[in-house]
Amino acid sequence: MKAISAWALAALAASTALPASAQFAKSEDAIKYRQGALAVLGQHFGRLGAMANGKIPFDAKAAQENAEVVAFMARLPWAAFGPGTEGGKAKPEVWKEQPKFHELSEKMQAETVKLVAAAKSGNLDQLKAAFGPASSSCKSCHDSFRNR
Amino acid sequence: MKAISAWALAALAASTALPASAQFAKSEDAIKYRQGALAVLGQHFGRLGAMANGKIPFDAKAAQENAEVVAFMARLPWAAFGPGTEGGKAKPEVWKEQPKFHELSEKMQAETVKLVAAAKSGNLDQLKAAFGPASSSCKSCHDSFRNR
């Protein structure tokens, strides 16, 4: 696929999660949606991790594609954690500690934007440097808000 | 969120599905991925349909956002229907009739790009006109390749 333009990336960087106009008819729909979005994100993030950790050869083009999908997907799940959508793997703390949850979700989104910039550099060291903080941003949210 | 640039849309239009470099460790991962991607797509497509069919008020900004997610997601599932990933709701015909499957998936992707252009117009009639063919492109593939 062709690369997404710098302009679009800047727009991504400037944007936050999709707005609350994103609504779900049933809580099951919201759970299915957020789990689906995070599964897609996780798959592409895992491929970047495999490159960053030397488990598969570094492929600059694939790294950029994967990072762009990660950054796009990173905006989506949050609107699906609205009131009344408790369940799935989400801990009740998601709804009890909303400011912290929002802060961590925004941190993660910001890290994925940096990840795209690093991947676009075509430099494995830059990818490695960006992958660590991005991975930590996933983990810190999972530790607080996701059941195992 | 800010709009994706015309440049990026042109790139989307010119691109096909993500390449086969997208690989899955286990067939369950591929099934989970494609079901996740299609669930996210379906949610946003359903919101466009609700506007196109007058079930919810037309909101030009939300329509554009939803259409952009649909077009982005529309590129993703296909790499997850590789050899050895039979299962889920996919009929065996996916793997037996690959040229037809590819043709329908490409048709669907093309329709979602038109859907974005229609949504960006801010004109409900244009959205309605683009929604019908896009919806048909989903249905024709589901009829041939998805178990109920």
XYZ file of N, CA, C and O in Angstrom, chain A residues 13 18 27 32 45 56 61 71 76 79 82 92-93 95 97 107 126 128 137:
76
model
N -1.874 13.104 14.575
C -1.199 13.543 15.792
C -2.050 14.557 16.533
O -2.077 14.582 17.759
N -11.897 9.063 18.563
C -13.153 9.391 17.905
C -14.153 9.865 18.957
O -14.133 9.430 20.088
N -24.423 -3.171 24.665
C -23.093 -3.234 25.274
C -22.250 -4.332 24.620
O -21.037 -4.184 24.478
N -17.521 -6.105 21.605
C -17.011 -6.745 20.389
C -16.164 -5.762 19.579
O -15.107 -6.118 19.038
N 1.035 -4.393 16.017
C 2.046 -3.996 17.000
C 3.015 -5.150 17.239
O 4.227 -4.937 17.372
N 12.259 -11.154 13.598
C 12.109 -11.222 12.140
C 12.958 -10.104 11.551
O 13.246 -9.116 12.231
N 9.511 -0.976 4.810
C 8.186 -0.717 4.234
C 7.098 -1.354 5.096
O 6.078 -0.739 5.407
N -1.332 3.162 14.589
C -1.728 4.526 14.961
C -3.184 4.796 14.627
O -3.894 5.479 15.373
N -9.438 4.226 18.027
C -10.803 3.719 17.949
C -11.413 3.150 19.230
O -12.596 3.354 19.472
N -14.040 5.094 22.457
C -15.460 5.452 22.407
C -16.351 4.262 22.757
O -17.540 4.426 23.025
N -17.971 3.365 26.846
C -18.920 4.314 27.414
C -19.688 3.731 28.593
O -19.558 2.546 28.918
N -13.630 -3.078 36.300
C -14.553 -1.987 36.683
C -13.837 -0.648 36.843
O -14.462 0.409 36.712
N -12.534 -0.713 37.088
C -11.768 0.525 37.258
C -11.836 1.427 36.023
O -11.639 2.646 36.134
N -14.363 2.389 34.508
C -15.460 3.332 34.714
C -15.335 4.100 36.035
O -15.944 5.122 36.216
N -12.290 5.048 37.338
C -11.105 5.927 37.281
C -10.952 6.498 35.879
O -9.929 6.313 35.218
N -1.951 8.864 26.200
C -0.515 8.600 26.179
C -0.189 7.540 25.110
O 0.750 7.693 24.316
N 15.860 3.679 15.375
C 14.770 4.603 15.734
C 13.497 3.835 16.059
O 12.741 4.204 16.969
N 13.347 0.788 17.253
C 13.547 0.186 18.581
C 13.312 1.214 19.685
O 12.678 0.929 20.698
N 3.358 1.902 27.163
C 2.064 2.592 27.277
C 0.909 1.599 27.186
O -0.125 1.787 27.813
